[in-house]
mmCIF file of C-alpha atoms in Angstrom:
data_model
loop_
_atom_site.group_PDB
_atom_site.id
_atom_site.type_symbol
_atom_site.label_atom_id
_atom_site.label_comp_id
_atom_site.label_asym_id
_atom_site.label_seq_id
_atom_site.Cartn_x
_atom_site.Cartn_y
_atom_site.Cartn_z
ATOM 1 C CA MET A 1 0.000 0.000 0.000
ATOM 2 C CA MET A 2 2.835 2.346 0.761
ATOM 3 C CA ASN A 3 5.292 1.398 -1.954
ATOM 4 C CA ASN A 4 6.321 4.943 -2.835
ATOM 5 C CA SER A 5 7.820 5.551 0.555
ATOM 6 C CA ALA A 6 10.400 2.838 -0.074
ATOM 7 C CA GLN A 7 11.865 4.965 -2.877
ATOM 8 C CA LEU A 8 12.876 7.685 -0.382
ATOM 9 C CA PRO A 9 14.481 6.369 2.817
ATOM 10 C CA ILE A 10 13.734 9.559 4.752
ATOM 11 C CA VAL A 11 10.048 9.153 3.921
ATOM 12 C CA ALA A 12 10.054 5.430 4.753
ATOM 13 C CA ILE A 13 11.706 6.072 8.119
ATOM 14 C CA SER A 14 9.376 8.983 8.867
ATOM 15 C CA VAL A 15 6.281 6.911 8.094
ATOM 16 C CA ARG A 16 7.612 4.094 10.298
ATOM 17 C CA VAL A 17 8.251 6.499 13.186
ATOM 18 C CA TYR A 18 4.808 8.082 12.698
ATOM 19 C CA GLN A 19 3.243 4.623 12.775
ATOM 20 C CA LEU A 20 4.887 4.010 16.155
ATOM 21 C CA LEU A 21 3.665 7.358 17.459
ATOM 22 C CA LEU A 22 0.073 6.490 16.541
ATOM 23 C CA VAL A 23 0.076 4.149 19.540
ATOM 24 C CA ALA A 24 -0.604 7.282 21.621
ATOM 25 C CA TYR A 25 -4.181 7.521 20.305
ATOM 26 C CA PRO A 26 -7.120 5.690 21.937
ATOM 27 C CA THR A 27 -7.402 2.137 20.593
ATOM 28 C CA GLN A 28 -10.720 2.558 18.815
ATOM 29 C CA PHE A 29 -9.630 5.721 17.033
ATOM 30 C CA ARG A 30 -6.363 4.041 16.021
ATOM 31 C CA GLN A 31 -8.147 0.979 14.680
ATOM 32 C CA GLU A 32 -10.468 3.094 12.572
ATOM 33 C CA TYR A 33 -8.114 5.720 11.184
ATOM 34 C CA SER A 34 -4.428 4.771 11.612
ATOM 35 C CA SER A 35 -3.991 3.388 8.079
ATOM 36 C CA GLN A 36 -5.610 6.468 6.526
ATOM 37 C CA MET A 37 -3.553 8.764 8.737
ATOM 38 C CA MET A 38 -0.340 6.991 7.719
ATOM 39 C CA GLN A 39 -1.330 7.292 4.065
ATOM 40 C CA VAL A 40 -1.958 11.019 4.453
ATOM 41 C CA PHE A 41 1.286 11.498 6.354
ATOM 42 C CA GLN A 42 3.237 9.619 3.682
ATOM 43 C CA ASP A 43 1.742 11.815 0.948
ATOM 44 C CA ALA A 44 2.596 14.910 2.978
ATOM 45 C CA CYS A 45 6.179 13.615 3.422
ATOM 46 C CA LEU A 46 6.642 12.992 -0.335
ATOM 47 C CA ARG A 47 5.344 16.484 -1.107
ATOM 48 C CA ALA A 48 7.553 18.122 1.541
ATOM 49 C CA VAL A 49 10.664 16.322 0.286
ATOM 50 C CA ARG A 50 9.954 17.140 -3.348
ATOM 51 C CA GLN A 51 9.285 20.813 -2.639
ATOM 52 C CA ASN A 52 11.777 21.677 0.107
ATOM 53 C CA GLY A 53 14.011 18.650 0.716
ATOM 54 C CA THR A 54 15.223 18.008 4.255
ATOM 55 C CA ASN A 55 14.072 21.437 5.475
ATOM 56 C CA GLY A 56 10.563 20.613 4.279
ATOM 57 C CA MET A 57 10.662 17.349 6.224
ATOM 58 C CA LEU A 58 11.811 19.116 9.383
ATOM 59 C CA LYS A 59 8.989 21.628 9.073
ATOM 60 C CA LEU A 60 6.481 18.828 8.443
ATOM 61 C CA TRP A 61 7.692 16.914 11.495
ATOM 62 C CA ALA A 62 7.384 20.018 13.685
ATOM 63 C CA LEU A 63 3.788 20.497 12.511
ATOM 64 C CA THR A 64 3.029 16.791 12.850
ATOM 65 C CA ILE A 65 4.310 16.580 16.439
ATOM 66 C CA LEU A 66 2.191 19.576 17.430
ATOM 67 C CA ASP A 67 -0.812 18.074 15.650
ATOM 68 C CA LEU A 68 -0.195 14.716 17.330
ATOM 69 C CA ILE A 69 -0.043 16.199 20.839
ATOM 70 C CA GLN A 70 -3.109 18.350 20.279
ATOM 71 C CA SER A 71 -5.224 15.626 18.681
ATOM 72 C CA VAL A 72 -4.222 12.901 21.165
ATOM 73 C CA ILE A 73 -5.318 15.155 24.043
ATOM 74 C CA SER A 74 -8.521 15.992 22.168
ATOM 75 C CA GLU A 75 -9.357 12.324 21.475
ATOM 76 C CA TYR A 76 -8.814 11.309 25.098
ATOM 77 C CA MET A 77 -10.934 14.234 26.282
ATOM 78 C CA GLN A 78 -13.706 13.174 23.888
ATOM 79 C CA LYS A 79 -13.440 9.590 25.072
ATOM 80 C CA ASP A 80 -13.553 10.716 28.705
ATOM 81 C CA ALA A 81 -16.565 12.948 28.044
ATOM 82 C CA GLN A 82 -18.400 10.084 26.314
ATOM 83 C CA MET A 83 -17.685 7.737 29.224
ATOM 84 C CA LYS A 84 -18.926 10.325 31.742
ATOM 85 C CA GLN A 85 -22.029 10.855 29.644
ATOM 86 C CA GLN A 86 -22.667 7.093 29.535
ATOM 87 C CA MET A 87 -22.174 6.824 33.301
ATOM 88 C CA LYS A 88 -24.519 9.742 33.938
ATOM 89 C CA GLN A 89 -27.201 8.464 31.629
ATOM 90 C CA GLN A 90 -27.158 4.711 31.233
ATOM 91 C CA MET A 91 -30.620 4.614 29.660
ATOM 92 C CA LYS A 92 -31.127 5.679 26.067
ATOM 93 C CA PRO A 93 -33.814 8.309 25.406
ATOM 94 C CA GLU A 94 -36.128 5.675 23.911
ATOM 95 C CA ASP A 95 -35.746 3.549 27.076
ATOM 96 C CA ILE A 96 -36.684 6.544 29.231
ATOM 97 C CA GLN A 97 -39.755 6.981 27.034
ATOM 98 C CA ARG A 98 -40.579 3.299 27.560
ATOM 99 C CA ALA A 99 -40.135 3.824 31.306
ATOM 100 C CA GLY A 100 -42.776 6.556 31.077
ATOM 101 C CA TRP A 101 -45.148 4.106 29.419
ATOM 102 C CA ALA A 102 -44.291 1.503 32.085
ATOM 103 C CA PHE A 103 -45.292 4.032 34.745
ATOM 104 C CA ILE A 104 -48.622 4.624 33.012
ATOM 105 C CA LEU A 105 -49.412 0.926 32.525
ATOM 106 C CA GLY A 106 -48.133 0.085 36.014
ATOM 107 C CA ALA A 107 -50.373 2.794 37.480
ATOM 108 C CA MET A 108 -53.435 1.415 35.671
ATOM 109 C CA SER A 109 -52.702 -2.123 36.794
ATOM 110 C CA PHE A 110 -52.010 -0.948 40.347
ATOM 111 C CA VAL A 111 -55.236 1.028 40.677
ATOM 112 C CA PHE A 112 -57.254 -1.832 39.174
ATOM 113 C CA GLY A 113 -55.650 -4.346 41.546
ATOM 114 C CA LEU A 114 -56.133 -2.162 44.602
ATOM 115 C CA PHE A 115 -59.788 -1.427 43.827
ATOM 116 C CA LEU A 116 -60.369 -5.152 43.363
ATOM 117 C CA ALA A 117 -58.585 -5.905 46.650
ATOM 118 C CA ILE A 118 -60.674 -3.310 48.530
ATOM 119 C CA ILE A 119 -63.941 -4.689 47.126
ATOM 120 C CA GLU A 120 -62.990 -8.301 47.837
ATOM 121 C CA TYR A 121 -61.684 -7.468 51.300
ATOM 122 C CA SER A 122 -64.937 -5.676 52.223
ATOM 123 C CA ASN A 123 -66.785 -8.819 51.161
ATOM 124 C CA GLY A 124 -64.534 -10.839 53.421
ATOM 125 C CA SER A 125 -62.834 -12.682 50.544
ATOM 126 C CA TRP A 126 -59.487 -12.646 48.825
ATOM 127 C CA SER A 127 -58.736 -12.057 45.145
ATOM 128 C CA LEU A 128 -55.986 -13.776 43.188
ATOM 129 C CA PHE A 129 -56.485 -11.278 40.359
ATOM 130 C CA ALA A 130 -55.865 -8.425 42.769
ATOM 131 C CA LEU A 131 -52.618 -10.046 43.902
ATOM 132 C CA LEU A 132 -51.533 -10.702 40.312
ATOM 133 C CA SER A 133 -52.374 -7.179 39.248
ATOM 134 C CA LEU A 134 -50.842 -5.441 42.270
ATOM 135 C CA VAL A 135 -47.656 -7.428 42.643
ATOM 136 C CA PHE A 136 -46.859 -9.446 39.547
ATOM 137 C CA VAL A 137 -47.944 -6.952 36.872
ATOM 138 C CA SER A 138 -47.752 -3.452 38.321
ATOM 139 C CA LEU A 139 -44.646 -3.889 40.475
ATOM 140 C CA PRO A 140 -42.217 -4.807 37.615
ATOM 141 C CA LEU A 141 -43.690 -2.022 35.470
ATOM 142 C CA LEU A 142 -43.402 0.528 38.262
ATOM 143 C CA VAL A 143 -39.830 -0.577 39.040
ATOM 144 C CA PHE A 144 -38.896 0.051 35.384
ATOM 145 C CA GLY A 145 -40.668 3.406 35.575
ATOM 146 C CA VAL A 146 -38.821 4.346 38.765
ATOM 147 C CA LEU A 147 -35.483 3.428 37.163
ATOM 148 C CA GLY A 148 -36.375 5.660 34.202
ATOM 149 C CA LEU A 149 -37.254 8.462 36.623
ATOM 150 C CA ARG A 150 -33.901 7.965 38.348
ATOM 151 C CA ASN A 151 -32.006 8.062 35.053
ATOM 152 C CA ARG A 152 -33.824 11.140 33.833
ATOM 153 C CA TYR A 153 -33.979 13.261 36.975
ATOM 154 C CA GLY A 154 -31.708 11.504 39.502
ATOM 155 C CA GLU A 155 -28.694 13.771 38.929
ATOM 156 C CA LYS A 156 -30.753 16.940 39.323
ATOM 157 C CA ALA A 157 -32.578 15.580 42.374
ATOM 158 C CA GLY A 158 -29.306 15.154 44.263
ATOM 159 C CA ARG A 159 -27.556 12.152 45.745
ATOM 160 C CA PHE A 160 -30.305 11.319 48.264
ATOM 161 C CA GLY A 161 -33.076 11.460 45.668
ATOM 162 C CA LYS A 162 -31.100 9.367 43.201
ATOM 163 C CA ASN A 163 -30.073 6.718 45.729
ATOM 164 C CA ILE A 164 -33.481 6.383 47.385
ATOM 165 C CA LEU A 165 -35.065 5.505 44.036
ATOM 166 C CA LEU A 166 -32.465 2.784 43.467
ATOM 167 C CA ILE A 167 -33.090 1.447 46.983
ATOM 168 C CA GLY A 168 -36.829 1.365 46.259
ATOM 169 C CA ALA A 169 -36.334 -0.361 42.912
ATOM 170 C CA ILE A 170 -34.323 -3.106 44.659
ATOM 171 C CA LEU A 171 -36.108 -3.442 48.015
ATOM 172 C CA GLY A 172 -39.631 -3.326 46.562
ATOM 173 C CA PRO A 173 -39.340 -6.527 44.487
ATOM 174 C CA VAL A 174 -37.157 -8.187 47.158
ATOM 175 C CA THR A 175 -39.902 -7.569 49.764
ATOM 176 C CA SER A 176 -42.612 -9.031 47.531
ATOM 177 C CA ILE A 177 -40.472 -12.028 46.565
ATOM 178 C CA THR A 178 -39.785 -12.660 50.267
ATOM 179 C CA GLY A 179 -43.509 -12.236 50.923
ATOM 180 C CA PHE A 180 -44.289 -14.863 48.278
ATOM 181 C CA PHE A 181 -42.301 -17.460 50.234
ATOM 182 C CA VAL A 182 -43.676 -16.518 53.679
ATOM 183 C CA MET A 183 -47.258 -16.219 52.422
ATOM 184 C CA PRO A 184 -48.432 -19.488 54.041
ATOM 185 C CA VAL A 185 -47.284 -18.198 57.448
ATOM 186 C CA GLU A 186 -50.441 -16.607 58.836
ATOM 187 C CA PRO A 187 -49.207 -13.327 60.368
ATOM 188 C CA LEU A 188 -46.894 -12.648 57.404
ATOM 189 C CA TRP A 189 -49.313 -13.179 54.486
ATOM 190 C CA PHE A 190 -49.491 -9.437 53.758
ATOM 191 C CA VAL A 191 -45.688 -9.053 53.265
ATOM 192 C CA ILE A 192 -46.150 -9.789 49.555
ATOM 193 C CA TYR A 193 -48.301 -6.640 49.356
ATOM 194 C CA ALA A 194 -45.643 -4.604 51.138
ATOM 195 C CA GLY A 195 -43.278 -4.696 48.104
ATOM 196 C CA PRO A 196 -45.140 -1.934 46.251
ATOM 197 C CA ALA A 197 -45.383 -0.026 49.561
ATOM 198 C CA VAL A 198 -41.581 -0.036 49.929
ATOM 199 C CA LEU A 199 -41.220 1.161 46.342
ATOM 200 C CA PHE A 200 -43.791 3.909 46.867
ATOM 201 C CA LEU A 201 -42.250 4.961 50.169
ATOM 202 C CA CYS A 202 -38.928 5.500 48.384
ATOM 203 C CA LEU A 203 -40.766 7.359 45.614
ATOM 204 C CA THR A 204 -42.292 9.613 48.291
ATOM 205 C CA LEU A 205 -38.849 10.313 49.787
ATOM 206 C CA PHE A 206 -37.567 11.124 46.289
ATOM 207 C CA GLY A 207 -40.569 13.419 45.985
ATOM 208 C CA VAL A 208 -39.586 15.231 49.186
ATOM 209 C CA ALA A 209 -36.121 15.801 47.728
ATOM 210 C CA ALA A 210 -37.728 16.867 44.421
ATOM 211 C CA LEU A 211 -39.761 19.537 46.209
ATOM 212 C CA TYR A 212 -36.472 21.237 47.101
ATOM 213 C CA THR A 213 -34.341 20.494 44.041
ATOM 214 C CA LYS A 214 -37.117 20.699 41.404
ATOM 215 C CA PRO A 215 -35.522 18.289 38.910
ATOM 216 C CA MET A 216 -38.577 18.003 36.657
ATOM 217 C CA PRO A 217 -39.785 20.696 34.252
ATOM 218 C CA HIS A 218 -43.122 20.796 36.123
ATOM 219 C CA GLY A 219 -45.162 18.741 38.588
ATOM 220 C CA ASN A 220 -42.414 18.342 41.173
ATOM 221 C CA GLY A 221 -45.054 17.597 43.810
ATOM 222 C CA LEU A 222 -46.286 14.557 41.865
ATOM 223 C CA PRO A 223 -43.819 11.972 43.260
ATOM 224 C CA VAL A 224 -45.055 12.648 46.817
ATOM 225 C CA MET A 225 -48.681 12.350 45.690
ATOM 226 C CA ALA A 226 -47.848 9.249 43.638
ATOM 227 C CA GLY A 227 -46.092 7.507 46.489
ATOM 228 C CA LEU A 228 -47.758 8.440 49.761
ATOM 229 C CA SER A 229 -51.177 6.750 49.748
ATOM 230 C CA TYR A 230 -50.360 3.052 49.492
ATOM 231 C CA PRO A 231 -47.659 3.011 52.195
ATOM 232 C CA ALA A 232 -50.102 4.944 54.399
ATOM 233 C CA ILE A 233 -52.774 2.301 53.761
ATOM 234 C CA ILE A 234 -50.354 -0.532 54.575
ATOM 235 C CA ILE A 235 -49.045 1.210 57.710
ATOM 236 C CA PHE A 236 -52.612 1.957 58.822
ATOM 237 C CA TYR A 237 -53.491 -1.696 58.312
ATOM 238 C CA LEU A 238 -50.460 -2.846 60.311
ATOM 239 C CA ILE A 239 -51.331 -0.512 63.171
ATOM 240 C CA SER A 240 -54.890 -1.860 63.102
ATOM 241 C CA VAL A 241 -53.569 -5.438 63.252
ATOM 242 C CA ILE A 242 -51.223 -4.634 66.111
ATOM 243 C CA ALA A 243 -54.026 -2.830 67.915
ATOM 244 C CA GLY A 244 -56.177 -5.918 67.459
ATOM 245 C CA ASP A 245 -58.655 -4.268 65.102
ATOM 246 C CA SER A 246 -58.059 -5.700 61.673
ATOM 247 C CA SER A 247 -61.551 -5.048 60.398
ATOM 248 C CA SER A 248 -61.978 -2.643 57.508
ATOM 249 C CA SER A 249 -64.474 -0.672 59.556
ATOM 250 C CA SER A 250 -61.558 1.259 61.097
ATOM 251 C CA MET A 251 -61.222 3.209 57.837
ATOM 252 C CA PRO A 252 -64.152 3.626 55.442
ATOM 253 C CA ASP A 253 -63.705 2.129 51.974
ATOM 254 C CA VAL A 254 -64.410 5.493 50.435
ATOM 255 C CA ILE A 255 -61.207 6.860 52.002
ATOM 256 C CA TYR A 256 -59.237 3.982 50.461
ATOM 257 C CA ILE A 257 -60.836 4.680 47.097
ATOM 258 C CA ILE A 258 -60.096 8.417 47.240
ATOM 259 C CA LEU A 259 -56.474 7.814 48.283
ATOM 260 C CA THR A 260 -56.009 5.206 45.550
ATOM 261 C CA THR A 261 -57.566 7.473 42.916
ATOM 262 C CA ILE A 262 -55.267 10.366 43.870
ATOM 263 C CA GLN A 263 -52.275 8.038 43.741
ATOM 264 C CA GLY A 264 -53.323 6.609 40.374
ATOM 265 C CA ILE A 265 -53.771 10.043 38.804
ATOM 266 C CA ALA A 266 -50.406 11.217 40.162
ATOM 267 C CA LEU A 267 -48.680 8.062 38.809
ATOM 268 C CA LEU A 268 -50.273 8.554 35.385
ATOM 269 C CA ALA A 269 -49.155 12.203 35.331
ATOM 270 C CA LEU A 270 -45.637 11.214 36.376
ATOM 271 C CA GLY A 271 -45.509 8.622 33.591
ATOM 272 C CA TYR A 272 -46.735 11.183 31.082
ATOM 273 C CA ILE A 273 -44.054 13.713 32.092
ATOM 274 C CA LEU A 274 -41.336 11.053 31.875
ATOM 275 C CA LYS A 275 -42.593 9.916 28.476
ATOM 276 C CA ALA A 276 -42.818 13.445 27.093
ATOM 277 C CA ASP A 277 -39.648 14.970 28.569
ATOM 278 C CA VAL A 278 -37.122 12.817 26.710
ATOM 279 C CA PRO A 279 -33.550 14.146 26.527
ATOM 280 C CA GLU A 280 -32.035 14.825 23.114
ATOM 281 C CA GLU A 281 -28.736 13.294 22.167
ATOM 282 C CA LYS A 282 -26.314 15.885 20.883
ATOM 283 C CA ILE A 283 -22.800 15.649 19.564
ATOM 284 C CA LEU A 284 -20.388 18.472 20.164
ATOM 285 C CA ILE A 285 -18.493 19.288 16.987
ATOM 286 C CA ALA A 286 -15.299 20.432 18.660
ATOM 287 C CA MET B 1 -25.648 4.751 16.864
ATOM 288 C CA ASN B 2 -28.343 7.351 16.581
ATOM 289 C CA ASP B 3 -26.188 10.423 17.112
ATOM 290 C CA THR B 4 -27.080 12.196 13.901
ATOM 291 C CA LEU B 5 -28.366 15.725 14.278
ATOM 292 C CA GLN B 6 -31.378 16.564 12.153
ATOM 293 C CA ASN B 7 -31.350 20.334 12.438
ATOM 294 C CA PRO B 8 -28.279 22.449 11.602
ATOM 295 C CA ASN B 9 -29.606 25.169 13.939
ATOM 296 C CA GLU B 10 -28.897 22.804 16.832
ATOM 297 C CA LEU B 11 -25.162 23.037 16.188
ATOM 298 C CA PRO B 12 -22.929 25.484 18.033
ATOM 299 C CA PRO B 13 -20.579 27.650 15.883
ATOM 300 C CA LEU B 14 -18.277 25.306 13.993
ATOM 301 C CA THR B 15 -14.583 25.036 14.770
ATOM 302 C CA PRO B 16 -12.232 26.326 12.019
ATOM 303 C CA ALA B 17 -11.195 22.731 11.222
ATOM 304 C CA VAL B 18 -14.780 21.532 10.728
ATOM 305 C CA PHE B 19 -15.765 24.598 8.720
ATOM 306 C CA ASN B 20 -12.745 24.239 6.433
ATOM 307 C CA ILE B 21 -13.365 20.526 5.892
ATOM 308 C CA LEU B 22 -17.010 21.184 5.000
ATOM 309 C CA LEU B 23 -15.878 23.937 2.631
ATOM 310 C CA ALA B 24 -13.295 21.638 1.033
ATOM 311 C CA LEU B 25 -16.002 19.047 0.358
ATOM 312 C CA ALA B 26 -18.512 21.599 -0.969
ATOM 313 C CA ASP B 27 -17.547 20.975 -4.603
ATOM 314 C CA GLY B 28 -17.327 17.195 -4.474
ATOM 315 C CA GLU B 29 -16.063 14.116 -2.679
ATOM 316 C CA LYS B 30 -12.431 13.944 -1.587
ATOM 317 C CA HIS B 31 -10.082 11.639 0.281
ATOM 318 C CA GLY B 32 -8.237 12.731 3.421
ATOM 319 C CA TYR B 33 -5.126 14.051 1.707
ATOM 320 C CA GLY B 34 -7.256 15.842 -0.895
ATOM 321 C CA ILE B 35 -9.141 17.604 1.923
ATOM 322 C CA MET B 36 -5.854 18.594 3.548
ATOM 323 C CA LEU B 37 -4.513 20.117 0.302
ATOM 324 C CA GLU B 38 -7.784 21.904 -0.412
ATOM 325 C CA VAL B 39 -7.897 23.440 3.075
ATOM 326 C CA GLU B 40 -4.313 24.602 2.715
ATOM 327 C CA ALA B 41 -5.067 26.145 -0.688
ATOM 328 C CA ASN B 42 -8.371 27.716 0.436
ATOM 329 C CA THR B 43 -6.731 29.407 3.416
ATOM 330 C CA ARG B 44 -3.569 30.383 1.500
ATOM 331 C CA GLY B 45 -1.508 28.187 3.790
ATOM 332 C CA GLN B 46 -2.832 29.761 6.980
ATOM 333 C CA VAL B 47 -4.543 26.573 8.142
ATOM 334 C CA LEU B 48 -2.198 23.585 8.057
ATOM 335 C CA MET B 49 -4.107 20.551 9.210
ATOM 336 C CA GLY B 50 -2.240 17.471 10.431
ATOM 337 C CA PRO B 51 -3.596 13.915 10.092
ATOM 338 C CA GLY B 52 -4.683 13.817 13.751
ATOM 339 C CA THR B 53 -6.807 16.957 13.548
ATOM 340 C CA LEU B 54 -8.128 15.938 10.139
ATOM 341 C CA TYR B 55 -9.323 12.465 11.122
ATOM 342 C CA GLY B 56 -10.457 13.537 14.603
ATOM 343 C CA SER B 57 -12.725 16.088 12.925
ATOM 344 C CA ILE B 58 -13.829 13.594 10.258
ATOM 345 C CA LYS B 59 -14.786 11.102 12.971
ATOM 346 C CA ARG B 60 -16.986 13.626 14.783
ATOM 347 C CA MET B 61 -18.486 14.934 11.544
ATOM 348 C CA LEU B 62 -19.412 11.383 10.513
ATOM 349 C CA GLN B 63 -21.055 10.856 13.909
ATOM 350 C CA ALA B 64 -22.995 14.112 13.556
ATOM 351 C CA GLY B 65 -24.127 13.192 10.049
ATOM 352 C CA LEU B 66 -22.438 16.195 8.394
ATOM 353 C CA ILE B 67 -20.414 14.015 6.022
ATOM 354 C CA GLU B 68 -20.535 10.418 4.865
ATOM 355 C CA GLU B 69 -18.191 7.923 3.290
ATOM 356 C CA SER B 70 -18.613 7.642 -0.436
ATOM 357 C CA ASP B 71 -18.386 4.363 -2.353
ATOM 358 C CA GLU B 72 -19.097 5.799 -5.775
ATOM 359 C CA ARG B 73 -16.562 7.843 -7.704
ATOM 360 C CA LEU B 74 -18.276 10.751 -9.438
ATOM 361 C CA ASP B 75 -14.990 11.700 -11.078
ATOM 362 C CA PRO B 76 -13.117 8.505 -12.122
ATOM 363 C CA GLU B 77 -10.009 10.526 -12.937
ATOM 364 C CA ALA B 78 -9.860 11.704 -9.349
ATOM 365 C CA ASP B 79 -10.001 8.130 -8.081
ATOM 366 C CA ASP B 80 -6.955 6.838 -6.309
ATOM 367 C CA PRO B 81 -7.193 3.109 -5.545
ATOM 368 C CA ARG B 82 -4.695 3.457 -2.690
ATOM 369 C CA ARG B 83 -7.132 5.578 -0.714
ATOM 370 C CA ARG B 84 -9.307 3.685 1.681
ATOM 371 C CA ALA B 85 -12.095 6.225 2.030
ATOM 372 C CA TYR B 86 -13.571 9.176 0.220
ATOM 373 C CA TYR B 87 -15.877 11.601 1.983
ATOM 374 C CA ARG B 88 -18.720 13.797 0.794
ATOM 375 C CA LEU B 89 -21.189 16.260 2.300
ATOM 376 C CA THR B 90 -24.635 15.146 3.415
ATOM 377 C CA GLY B 91 -27.685 17.370 3.065
ATOM 378 C CA LEU B 92 -27.314 18.296 6.718
ATOM 379 C CA GLY B 93 -23.630 19.090 6.178
ATOM 380 C CA ARG B 94 -24.428 21.400 3.263
ATOM 381 C CA SER B 95 -27.149 23.216 5.253
ATOM 382 C CA THR B 96 -24.809 23.551 8.226
ATOM 383 C CA LEU B 97 -22.062 24.956 5.983
ATOM 384 C CA ARG B 98 -24.462 27.466 4.488
ATOM 385 C CA LEU B 99 -25.708 28.595 7.909
ATOM 386 C CA GLU B 100 -22.157 28.951 9.213
ATOM 387 C CA ALA B 101 -21.091 30.894 6.113
ATOM 388 C CA GLU B 102 -24.091 33.220 6.576
ATOM 389 C CA ARG B 103 -23.171 33.674 10.243
ATOM 390 C CA LEU B 104 -19.582 34.557 9.328
ATOM 391 C CA ALA B 105 -20.774 36.895 6.568
ATOM 392 C CA SER B 106 -22.970 38.765 9.050
ATOM 393 C CA GLN B 107 -19.973 39.061 11.372
ATOM 394 C CA VAL B 108 -17.944 40.538 8.502
ATOM 395 C CA GLN B 109 -20.760 42.999 7.768
ATOM 396 C CA LEU B 110 -20.792 44.020 11.415
ATOM 397 C CA ALA B 111 -17.024 44.515 11.398
ATOM 398 C CA ARG B 112 -17.363 46.624 8.264
ATOM 399 C CA ALA B 113 -20.128 48.720 9.855
ATOM 400 C CA LYS B 114 -17.818 49.399 12.778
ATOM 401 C CA ASN B 115 -15.031 50.494 10.383
ATOM 402 C CA ILE B 116 -12.861 47.566 11.349
ATOM 403 C CA LEU B 117 -12.541 46.484 7.716
ATOM 404 C CA ALA B 118 -11.573 48.551 4.720
ATOM 405 C CA THR B 119 -14.623 49.370 2.574
ATOM 406 C CA ASP B 120 -13.200 47.533 -0.443
ATOM 407 C CA PHE B 121 -12.585 44.340 1.560
ATOM 408 C CA LEU B 122 -14.405 41.418 -0.053
ATOM 409 C CA GLY B 123 -15.895 43.610 -2.720
ATOM 410 C CA GLY B 124 -16.862 46.651 -0.688
ATOM 411 C CA PRO B 125 -20.018 47.496 1.207
ATOM 412 C CA SER B 126 -23.264 45.978 0.071
#
C-alpha cells in the first residue's frame, strides 16, 4: 500500500516512526483511522521532500508533532466525556420513554388491583387477580418506571433522591419475593403486598427531595402524591392489626378509594411527564 | 448509533477545522489528503491541518451526520485506488455549511459597519 515511501528512505523512516507514534491515540480511534492517517502522512512527506528537501521534512515533522499532541489530548478528552455521559445516563432516550409508558401501565394495573382488593376485602374474601395485578404486573412495570425516573432526573434531584429511588427499585421486588415465600405463614401473608409499599415509600422520599431540588420541568409535587397513599394504607393496616382491630371498619372504603384514585392520577401524570420529557442526544463538533 | 443531528440550527458555531473541511467538500467528494490540500489552498496556507486533527474532525463529523463515506466515484479521474475512504457532504452538512457561512458573513458585515474592515474588503459594502 505504501510502496512509494520505499523509494525515499527519509520518507520510509518517517512513516515508520509516525506509525509508532500512533500508539498514543485511543485504541478505537487508532483501529479506525491509523492506516488512513499513515497514508496522508506519507503523501505529505513525499510532497515536503519534493518541494523543500530536508528542510521541508523538518517543518512537516514540527507540525506533525504539534498536531499529534493536540489531537491525542482531544481524542482522550472526547473519550472521557463520552464515558462520563454514559455513566450519567445509562438509559437511552427511547428507554426513558418506555419507562414513562411503564409508569402509566403500572399505574393502571395498580389502581385496578387495589380497587379489586378493597372490594374483595370488604366482602370478606381474597382475590388472586388483585394479587396478580398489584404485585406481579404493576410492580415490575413501576420498578422500570422508577429506574427511568432515576435516570432522567436523579442527577438533578441530588444524591439522596437518586439513591433512594435505586433502593426502592431493589427493596420493593425483594420484599414481595420474600412475601411470596412466607405467604403461608399466617401473620406474614401481607408481606407480599408490602413490596409496592416499599417502592412507593422511596418514591415519596424522592418526591420530598424533588420539592427542594425541582428536577422536573413541572409537577415536582407529583412523586409525593404518587407515592404516599399506598404506604399509608399498609401502615394503617399494620397498626390496626397490632391494635387488634383488623376489620376494615376502622377506615371507610371510600377513604381507600379516594387515596387510591389520587395516587393513580399522580402516577399517570408522572408517567406522562417522563414519556414526554425525553432528553435529546447531541454531539459536540469540537 | 443514533447520534445524527437533524437540524443544523442545533449546532454550536463550527470550529475552524470543521468549517474548512465542509468547505473543502462543498464541490465534491475527496479523500483525506485531498481535503488537507484543499484546506491549505483555500486558506492560502494559513490553516495547516495534520492527520490527527483531520481524522479527529472527520470522525466527529461522521457521527454528527455532516459528512458520509462515499463508495461511488463521481470523477473517475480523481479516483486513487490506494485511498481507503472518500468523503462527501450530506444534506445536513451542506445546510450547516451554508448557515455557518451566513453567520460569518454577518460578522464581517458588522465589522465593516464598525469600520474595522476597509470598505473595499471582499468587494466593498453591500
